Short mmCIF file of C-alpha atoms in Angstrom, two decimals:
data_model
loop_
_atom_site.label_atom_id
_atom_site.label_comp_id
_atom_site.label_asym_id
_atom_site.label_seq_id
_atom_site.Cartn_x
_atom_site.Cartn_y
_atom_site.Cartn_z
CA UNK W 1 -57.15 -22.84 130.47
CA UNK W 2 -59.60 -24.43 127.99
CA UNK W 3 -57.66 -22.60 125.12
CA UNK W 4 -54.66 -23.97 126.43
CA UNK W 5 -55.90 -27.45 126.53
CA UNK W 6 -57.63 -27.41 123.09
CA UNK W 7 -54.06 -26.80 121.70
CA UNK W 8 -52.09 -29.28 123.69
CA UNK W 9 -54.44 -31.52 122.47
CA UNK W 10 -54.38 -30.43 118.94
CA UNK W 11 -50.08 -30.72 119.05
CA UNK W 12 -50.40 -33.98 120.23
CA UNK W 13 -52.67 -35.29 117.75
CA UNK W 14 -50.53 -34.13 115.22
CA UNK W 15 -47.73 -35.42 117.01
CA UNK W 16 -49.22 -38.79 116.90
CA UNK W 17 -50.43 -38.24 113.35
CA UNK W 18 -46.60 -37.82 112.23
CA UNK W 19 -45.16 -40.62 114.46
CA UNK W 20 -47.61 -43.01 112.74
CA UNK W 21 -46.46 -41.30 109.16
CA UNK W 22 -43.11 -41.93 109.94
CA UNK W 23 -43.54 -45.68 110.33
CA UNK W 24 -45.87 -46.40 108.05
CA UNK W 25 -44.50 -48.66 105.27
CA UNK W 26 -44.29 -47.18 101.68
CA UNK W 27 -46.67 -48.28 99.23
CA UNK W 28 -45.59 -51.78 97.93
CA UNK W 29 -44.58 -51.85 94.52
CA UNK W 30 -46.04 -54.05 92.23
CA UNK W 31 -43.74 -57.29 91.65
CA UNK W 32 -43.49 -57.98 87.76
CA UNK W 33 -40.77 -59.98 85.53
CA UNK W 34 -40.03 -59.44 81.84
CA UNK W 35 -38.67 -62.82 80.14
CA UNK W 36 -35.35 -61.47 77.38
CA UNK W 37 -34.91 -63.08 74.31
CA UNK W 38 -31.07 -64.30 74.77
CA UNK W 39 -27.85 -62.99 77.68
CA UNK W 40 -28.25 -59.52 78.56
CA UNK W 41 -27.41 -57.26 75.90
CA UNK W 42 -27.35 -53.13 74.37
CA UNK W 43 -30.15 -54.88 72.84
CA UNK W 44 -32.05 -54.88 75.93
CA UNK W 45 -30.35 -51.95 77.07
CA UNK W 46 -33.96 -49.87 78.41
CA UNK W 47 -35.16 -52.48 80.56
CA UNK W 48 -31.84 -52.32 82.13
CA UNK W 49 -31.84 -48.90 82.51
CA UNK W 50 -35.59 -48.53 83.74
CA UNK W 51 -34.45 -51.00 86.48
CA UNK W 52 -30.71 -48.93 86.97
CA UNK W 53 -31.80 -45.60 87.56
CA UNK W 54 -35.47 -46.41 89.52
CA UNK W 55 -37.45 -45.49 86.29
CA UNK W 56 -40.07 -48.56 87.11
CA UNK W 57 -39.85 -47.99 90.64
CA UNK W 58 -41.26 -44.79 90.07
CA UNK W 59 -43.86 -46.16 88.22
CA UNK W 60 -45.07 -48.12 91.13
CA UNK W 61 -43.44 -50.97 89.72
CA UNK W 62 -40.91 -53.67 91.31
CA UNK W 63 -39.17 -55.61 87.96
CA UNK W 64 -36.96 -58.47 87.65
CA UNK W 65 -35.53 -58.97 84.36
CA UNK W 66 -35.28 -62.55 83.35
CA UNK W 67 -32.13 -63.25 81.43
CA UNK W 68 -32.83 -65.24 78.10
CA UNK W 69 -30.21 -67.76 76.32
CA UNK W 70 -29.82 -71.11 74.73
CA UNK W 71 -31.20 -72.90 77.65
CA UNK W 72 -33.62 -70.35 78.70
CA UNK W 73 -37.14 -71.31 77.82
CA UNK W 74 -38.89 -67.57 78.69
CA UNK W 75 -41.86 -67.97 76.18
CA UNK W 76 -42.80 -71.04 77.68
CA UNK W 77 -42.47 -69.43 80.88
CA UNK W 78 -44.27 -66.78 79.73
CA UNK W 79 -47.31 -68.78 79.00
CA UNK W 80 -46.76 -71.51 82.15
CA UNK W 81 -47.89 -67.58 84.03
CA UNK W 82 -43.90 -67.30 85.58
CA UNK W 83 -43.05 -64.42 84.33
CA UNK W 84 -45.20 -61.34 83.77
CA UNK W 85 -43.80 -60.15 80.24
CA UNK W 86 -41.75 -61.54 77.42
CA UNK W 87 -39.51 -60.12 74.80
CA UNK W 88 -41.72 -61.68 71.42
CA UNK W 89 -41.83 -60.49 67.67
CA UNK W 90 -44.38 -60.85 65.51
CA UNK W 91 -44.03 -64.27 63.65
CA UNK W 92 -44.32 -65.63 67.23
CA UNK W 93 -47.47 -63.59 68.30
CA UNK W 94 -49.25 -64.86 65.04
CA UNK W 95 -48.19 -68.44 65.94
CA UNK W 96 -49.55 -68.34 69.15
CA UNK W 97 -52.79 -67.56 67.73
CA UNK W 98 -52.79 -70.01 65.30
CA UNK W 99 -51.90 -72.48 68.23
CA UNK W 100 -54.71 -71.47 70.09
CA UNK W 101 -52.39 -69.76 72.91
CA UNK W 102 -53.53 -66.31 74.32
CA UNK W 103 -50.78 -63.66 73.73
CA UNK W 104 -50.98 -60.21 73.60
CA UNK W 105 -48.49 -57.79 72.56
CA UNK W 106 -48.33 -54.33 73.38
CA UNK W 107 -45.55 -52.23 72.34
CA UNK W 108 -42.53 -53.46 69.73
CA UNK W 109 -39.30 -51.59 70.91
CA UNK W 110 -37.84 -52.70 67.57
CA UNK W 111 -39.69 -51.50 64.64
CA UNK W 112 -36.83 -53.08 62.73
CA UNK W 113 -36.10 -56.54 63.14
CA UNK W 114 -31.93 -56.30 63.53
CA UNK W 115 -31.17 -59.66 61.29
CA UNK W 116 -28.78 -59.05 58.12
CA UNK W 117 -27.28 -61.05 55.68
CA UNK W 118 -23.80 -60.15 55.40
CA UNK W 119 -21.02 -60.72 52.23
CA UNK W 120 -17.45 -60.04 51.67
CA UNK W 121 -16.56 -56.44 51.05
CA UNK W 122 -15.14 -57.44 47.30
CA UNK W 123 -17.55 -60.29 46.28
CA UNK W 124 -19.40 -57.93 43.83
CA UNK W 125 -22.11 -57.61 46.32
CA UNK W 126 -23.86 -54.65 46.02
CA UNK W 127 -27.48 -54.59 46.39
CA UNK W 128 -29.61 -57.36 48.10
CA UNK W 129 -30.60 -59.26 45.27
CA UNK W 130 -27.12 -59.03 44.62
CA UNK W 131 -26.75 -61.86 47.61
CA UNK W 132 -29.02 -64.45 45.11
CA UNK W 133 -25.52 -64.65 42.51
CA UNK W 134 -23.69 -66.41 45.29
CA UNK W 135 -22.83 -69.81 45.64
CA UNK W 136 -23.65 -70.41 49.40
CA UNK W 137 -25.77 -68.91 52.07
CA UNK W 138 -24.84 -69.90 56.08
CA UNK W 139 -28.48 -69.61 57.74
CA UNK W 140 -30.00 -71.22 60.38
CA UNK W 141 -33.51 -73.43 60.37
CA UNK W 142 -35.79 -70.87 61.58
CA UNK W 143 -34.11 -68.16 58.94
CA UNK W 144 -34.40 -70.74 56.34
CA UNK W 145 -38.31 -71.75 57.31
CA UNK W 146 -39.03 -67.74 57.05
CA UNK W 147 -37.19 -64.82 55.55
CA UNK W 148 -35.52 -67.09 52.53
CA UNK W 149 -38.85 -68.34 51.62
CA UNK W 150 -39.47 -64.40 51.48
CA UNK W 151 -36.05 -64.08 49.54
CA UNK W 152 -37.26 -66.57 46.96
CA UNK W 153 -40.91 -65.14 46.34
CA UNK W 154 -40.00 -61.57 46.46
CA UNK W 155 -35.92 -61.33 44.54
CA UNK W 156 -35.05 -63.71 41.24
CA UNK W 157 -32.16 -66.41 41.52
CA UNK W 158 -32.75 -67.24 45.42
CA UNK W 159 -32.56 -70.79 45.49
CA UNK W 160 -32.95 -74.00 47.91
CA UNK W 161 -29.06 -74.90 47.12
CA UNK W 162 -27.63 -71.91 48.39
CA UNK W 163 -28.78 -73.50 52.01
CA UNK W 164 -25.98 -74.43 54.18
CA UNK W 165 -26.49 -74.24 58.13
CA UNK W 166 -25.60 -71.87 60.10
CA UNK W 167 -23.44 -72.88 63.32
CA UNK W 168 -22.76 -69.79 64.74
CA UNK W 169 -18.97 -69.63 63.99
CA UNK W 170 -18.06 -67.18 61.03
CA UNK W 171 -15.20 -69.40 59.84
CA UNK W 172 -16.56 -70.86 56.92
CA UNK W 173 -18.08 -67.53 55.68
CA UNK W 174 -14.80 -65.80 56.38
CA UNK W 175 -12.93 -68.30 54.17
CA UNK W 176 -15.18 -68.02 51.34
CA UNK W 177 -15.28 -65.60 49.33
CA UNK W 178 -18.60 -66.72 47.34
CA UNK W 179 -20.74 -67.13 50.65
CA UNK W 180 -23.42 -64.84 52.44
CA UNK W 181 -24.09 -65.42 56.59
CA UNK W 182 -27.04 -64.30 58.80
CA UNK W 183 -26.25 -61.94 61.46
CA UNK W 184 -27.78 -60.07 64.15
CA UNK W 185 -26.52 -56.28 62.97
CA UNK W 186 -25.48 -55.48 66.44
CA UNK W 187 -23.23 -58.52 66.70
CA UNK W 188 -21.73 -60.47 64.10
CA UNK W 189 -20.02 -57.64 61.86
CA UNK W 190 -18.66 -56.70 64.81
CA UNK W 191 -17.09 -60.35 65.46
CA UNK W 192 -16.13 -60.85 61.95
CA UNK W 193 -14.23 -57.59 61.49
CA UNK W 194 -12.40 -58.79 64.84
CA UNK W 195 -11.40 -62.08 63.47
CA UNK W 196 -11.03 -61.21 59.58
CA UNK W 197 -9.54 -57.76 60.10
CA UNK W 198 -12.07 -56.49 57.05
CA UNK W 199 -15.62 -55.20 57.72
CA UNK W 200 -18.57 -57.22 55.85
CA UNK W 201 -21.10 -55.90 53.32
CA UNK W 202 -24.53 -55.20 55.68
CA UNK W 203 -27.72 -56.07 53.81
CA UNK W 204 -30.84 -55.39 57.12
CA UNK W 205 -33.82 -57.89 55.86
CA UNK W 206 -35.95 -55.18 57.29
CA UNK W 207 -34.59 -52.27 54.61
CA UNK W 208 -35.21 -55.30 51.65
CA UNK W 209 -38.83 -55.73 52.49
CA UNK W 210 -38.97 -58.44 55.45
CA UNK W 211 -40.47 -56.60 57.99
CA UNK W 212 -41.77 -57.87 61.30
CA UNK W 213 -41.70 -56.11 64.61
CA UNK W 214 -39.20 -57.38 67.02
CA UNK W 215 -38.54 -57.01 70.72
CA UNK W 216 -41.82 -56.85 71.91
CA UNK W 217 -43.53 -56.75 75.36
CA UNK W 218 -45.75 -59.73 75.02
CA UNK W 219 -48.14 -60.62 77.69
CA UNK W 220 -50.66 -63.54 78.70
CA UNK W 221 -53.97 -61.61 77.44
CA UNK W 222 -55.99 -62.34 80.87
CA UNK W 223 -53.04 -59.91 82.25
CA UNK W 224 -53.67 -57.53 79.06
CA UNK W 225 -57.65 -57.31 79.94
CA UNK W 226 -57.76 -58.04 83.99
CA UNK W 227 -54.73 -55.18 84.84
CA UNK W 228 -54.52 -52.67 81.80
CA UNK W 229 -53.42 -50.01 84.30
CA UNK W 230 -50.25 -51.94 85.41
CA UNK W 231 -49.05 -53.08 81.80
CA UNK W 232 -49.38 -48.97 80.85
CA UNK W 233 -46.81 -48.46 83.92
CA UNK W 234 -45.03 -51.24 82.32
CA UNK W 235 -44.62 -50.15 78.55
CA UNK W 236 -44.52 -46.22 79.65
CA UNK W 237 -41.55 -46.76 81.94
CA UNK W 238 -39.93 -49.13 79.53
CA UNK W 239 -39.96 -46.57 76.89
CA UNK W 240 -38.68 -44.05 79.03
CA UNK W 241 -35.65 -46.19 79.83
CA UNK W 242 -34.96 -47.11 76.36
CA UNK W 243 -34.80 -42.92 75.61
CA UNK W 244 -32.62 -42.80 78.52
CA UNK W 245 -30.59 -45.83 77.71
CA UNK W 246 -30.02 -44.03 73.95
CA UNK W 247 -29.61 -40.48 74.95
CA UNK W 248 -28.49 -40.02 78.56
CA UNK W 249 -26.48 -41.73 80.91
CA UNK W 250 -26.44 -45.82 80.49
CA UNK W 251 -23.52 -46.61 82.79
CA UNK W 252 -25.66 -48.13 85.44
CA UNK W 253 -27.33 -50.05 83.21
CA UNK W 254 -24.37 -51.52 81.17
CA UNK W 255 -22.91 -52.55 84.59
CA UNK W 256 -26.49 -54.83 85.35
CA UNK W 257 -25.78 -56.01 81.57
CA UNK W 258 -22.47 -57.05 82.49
CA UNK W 259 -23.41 -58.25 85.86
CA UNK W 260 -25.73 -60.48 84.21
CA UNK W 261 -23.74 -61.62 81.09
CA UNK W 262 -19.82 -61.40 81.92
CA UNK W 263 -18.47 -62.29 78.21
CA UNK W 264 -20.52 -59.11 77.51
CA UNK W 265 -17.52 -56.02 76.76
CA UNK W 266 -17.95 -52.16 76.37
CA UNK W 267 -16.69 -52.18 73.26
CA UNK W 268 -19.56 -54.51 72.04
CA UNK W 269 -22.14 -52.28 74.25
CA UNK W 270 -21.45 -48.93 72.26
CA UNK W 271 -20.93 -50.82 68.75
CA UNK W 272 -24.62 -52.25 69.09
CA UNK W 273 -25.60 -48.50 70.34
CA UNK W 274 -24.35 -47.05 67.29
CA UNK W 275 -25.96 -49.59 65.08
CA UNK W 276 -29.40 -49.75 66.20
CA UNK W 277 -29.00 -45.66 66.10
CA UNK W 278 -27.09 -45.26 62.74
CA UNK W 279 -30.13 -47.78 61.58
CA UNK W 280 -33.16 -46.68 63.19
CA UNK W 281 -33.51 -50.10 64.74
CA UNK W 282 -35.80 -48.05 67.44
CA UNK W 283 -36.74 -45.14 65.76
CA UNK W 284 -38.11 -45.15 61.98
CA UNK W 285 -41.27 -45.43 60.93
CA UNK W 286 -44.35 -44.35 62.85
CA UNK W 287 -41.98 -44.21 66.03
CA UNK W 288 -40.61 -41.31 64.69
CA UNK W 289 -43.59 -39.22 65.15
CA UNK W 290 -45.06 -41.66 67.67
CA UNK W 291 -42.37 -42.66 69.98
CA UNK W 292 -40.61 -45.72 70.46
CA UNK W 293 -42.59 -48.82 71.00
CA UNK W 294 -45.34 -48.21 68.35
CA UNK W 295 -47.08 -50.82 66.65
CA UNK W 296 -50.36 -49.88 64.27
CA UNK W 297 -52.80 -52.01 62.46
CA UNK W 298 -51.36 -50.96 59.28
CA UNK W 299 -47.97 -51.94 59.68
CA UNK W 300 -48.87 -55.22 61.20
CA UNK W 301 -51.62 -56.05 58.48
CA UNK W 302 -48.38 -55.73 56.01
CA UNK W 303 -46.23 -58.12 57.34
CA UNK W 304 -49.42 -60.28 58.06
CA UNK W 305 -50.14 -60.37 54.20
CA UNK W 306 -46.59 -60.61 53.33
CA UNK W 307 -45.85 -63.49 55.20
CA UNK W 308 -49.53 -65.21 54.28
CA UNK W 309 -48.34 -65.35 50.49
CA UNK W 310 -45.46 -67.63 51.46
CA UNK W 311 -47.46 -69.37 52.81
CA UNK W 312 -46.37 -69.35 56.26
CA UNK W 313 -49.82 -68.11 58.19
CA UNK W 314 -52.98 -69.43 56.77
CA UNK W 315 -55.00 -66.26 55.22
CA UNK W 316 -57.67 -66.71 57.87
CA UNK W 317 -55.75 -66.37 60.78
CA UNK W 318 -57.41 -63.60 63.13
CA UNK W 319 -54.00 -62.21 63.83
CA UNK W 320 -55.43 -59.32 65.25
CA UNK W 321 -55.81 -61.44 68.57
CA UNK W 322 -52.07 -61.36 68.61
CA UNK W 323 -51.36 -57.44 69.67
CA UNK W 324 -53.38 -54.13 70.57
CA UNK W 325 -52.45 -50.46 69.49
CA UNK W 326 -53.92 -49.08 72.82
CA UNK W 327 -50.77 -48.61 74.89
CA UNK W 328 -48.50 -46.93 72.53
CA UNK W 329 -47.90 -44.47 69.98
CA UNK W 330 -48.51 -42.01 72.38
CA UNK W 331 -44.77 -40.27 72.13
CA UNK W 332 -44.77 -41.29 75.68
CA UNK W 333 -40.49 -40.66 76.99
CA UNK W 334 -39.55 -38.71 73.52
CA UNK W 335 -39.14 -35.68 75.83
CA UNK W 336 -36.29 -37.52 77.55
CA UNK W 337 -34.26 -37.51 74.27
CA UNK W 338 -31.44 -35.11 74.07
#
């Protein structure tokens, strides 16, 4: 009898154990956002992806990506504490240090910034410095304020008058025959081969010399120091997206691009793909060997001194307030690439 009891005892304790399982709510997921640069995009294909196929859910993480654009303000967001992560570069980490602002990046998904200058395929345009023998160069203000004052220190024959503005429409370029235009790699060449029927000359600023990191996960720095352990989820399932956005199945993910940004086609999905791929947009460098999302003091000390000589940071600046090393390079997702 005793035996008896001990065990009807024991079954319903378990019993009781497993109903209470059963209803128990999961563990809650940690809310975060991450603040895009412009409309959804291939260009911010792995943090679609992550959030597609349940790659941050895994990691114990709930996102919500914040769609960028012209009237999106996500940096200032960023900083005003709305939004947990922004898509930065490097010329804007090293101005919010110099603005007393405290940013912290901590991986660069681009280790190529994707901006080209782009020429007609029979202008006698060759080689970069080729680009300084023509008349006119469509840019716009920020692109004038930074990479042409590169241009001008670093190739002969770049010159103030080749300025004209940049309006976003390829028309004038396209009718003239002695002009250069900026571009973003993944988009413009694509446009202007629509509407001109001929495929431009491709010159990446990053392959002449102008080399900042781009598409970076940028956060406030109390959220860098005060919850290290939740930006690691953050960056290691973001990288494992973007491997899985390059080398697996993306379908789910271009649908939340579309869903997001309707003008956005599959045509221009897979030509940005192949560009960032055929270019190592994501993988050159020390991401190679490192995985995507590297950054290292070496590589950020060069563009620090390059851009110091134009004089567009002061040579004291403690950039080094402006990013840490300690959440990447470690080949985290390169396993996932097939």
């Amino acid at each position: 009898m005793t035996n008896g009891l001990t065990k009807n005892v024991f079954l319903a304790g378990m019993a009781l154990c497993g109903s209470i399982a059963a209803t128990a709510p999961a563990l809650a997921l940690d809310e975060v956002s991450y603040g895009t640069n412009w409309l959804a995009q291939a260009e911010h294909g792995g943090f679609y992806q992550a959030v597609a196929d349940g790659t941050y859910e895994k990691h114990g993480l709930k996102v919500t990506i914040v769609q960028g654009g012209p009237n999106a303000a996500n940096r200032s967001l960023l900083i005003a504490g709305k939004v947990t992560f922004y898509m930065g570069g490097q010329l804007g980490d090293m101005d919010a240090v110099k603005e007393g602002i405290p940013l912290t990046s901590v991986a660069s998904i681009f280790q190529k910034d994707p901006q080209v200058l782009l020429a007609h395929p029979d202008a006698g345009v060759e080689k970069f410095e080729d680009l300084a023998k023509l008349d006119t160069i469509f840019m716009g203000k920020e692109g004038y304020a930074t990479y042409f004052e590169w241009m001008k220190k670093n190739y002969p024959g770049f010159k103030d008058e080749q300025y004209k503005p940049y309006t976003f429409n390829p028309g004038p370029f396209i009718t003239n025959k002695a002009s250069a235009q900026q571009g973003y790699l993944t988009s413009e060449p694509h446009e202007i081969e629509k509407q001109a029927g001929w495929a431009p000359k491709v010159f990446l600023l990053a392959d002449a010399g102008f080399t900042p990191y781009s598409t970076m996960i940028t956060a406030q720095t109390k959220t860098v120091e005060e919850n290290p352990e939740m930006v690691q989820r953050f960056v290691d399932a973001s990288l494992e997206g973007w491997y899985n956005y390059l080398y697996g199945d993306n379908k789910a993910a271009n649908d939340l691009i579309k869903k997001d940004n309707p003008e956005m086609t599959d045509e221009q999905i897979a030509f940005s793909i192949a560009k960032m791929k055929e270019y190592g947009i994501l993988e050159s460098g020390d991401a190679l060997e490192k995985g995507i999302g590297c950054i290292t003091d070496d590589r950020y000390k060069a563009f620090f001194d390059a851009v110091v000589k134009i004089g567009l940071e002061p040579a004291d600046l403690d950039y080094k307030k402006a990013y840490t090393t300690k959440f990447v390079c470690k080949g985290v997702g390169m396993a996932l690439k097939k």
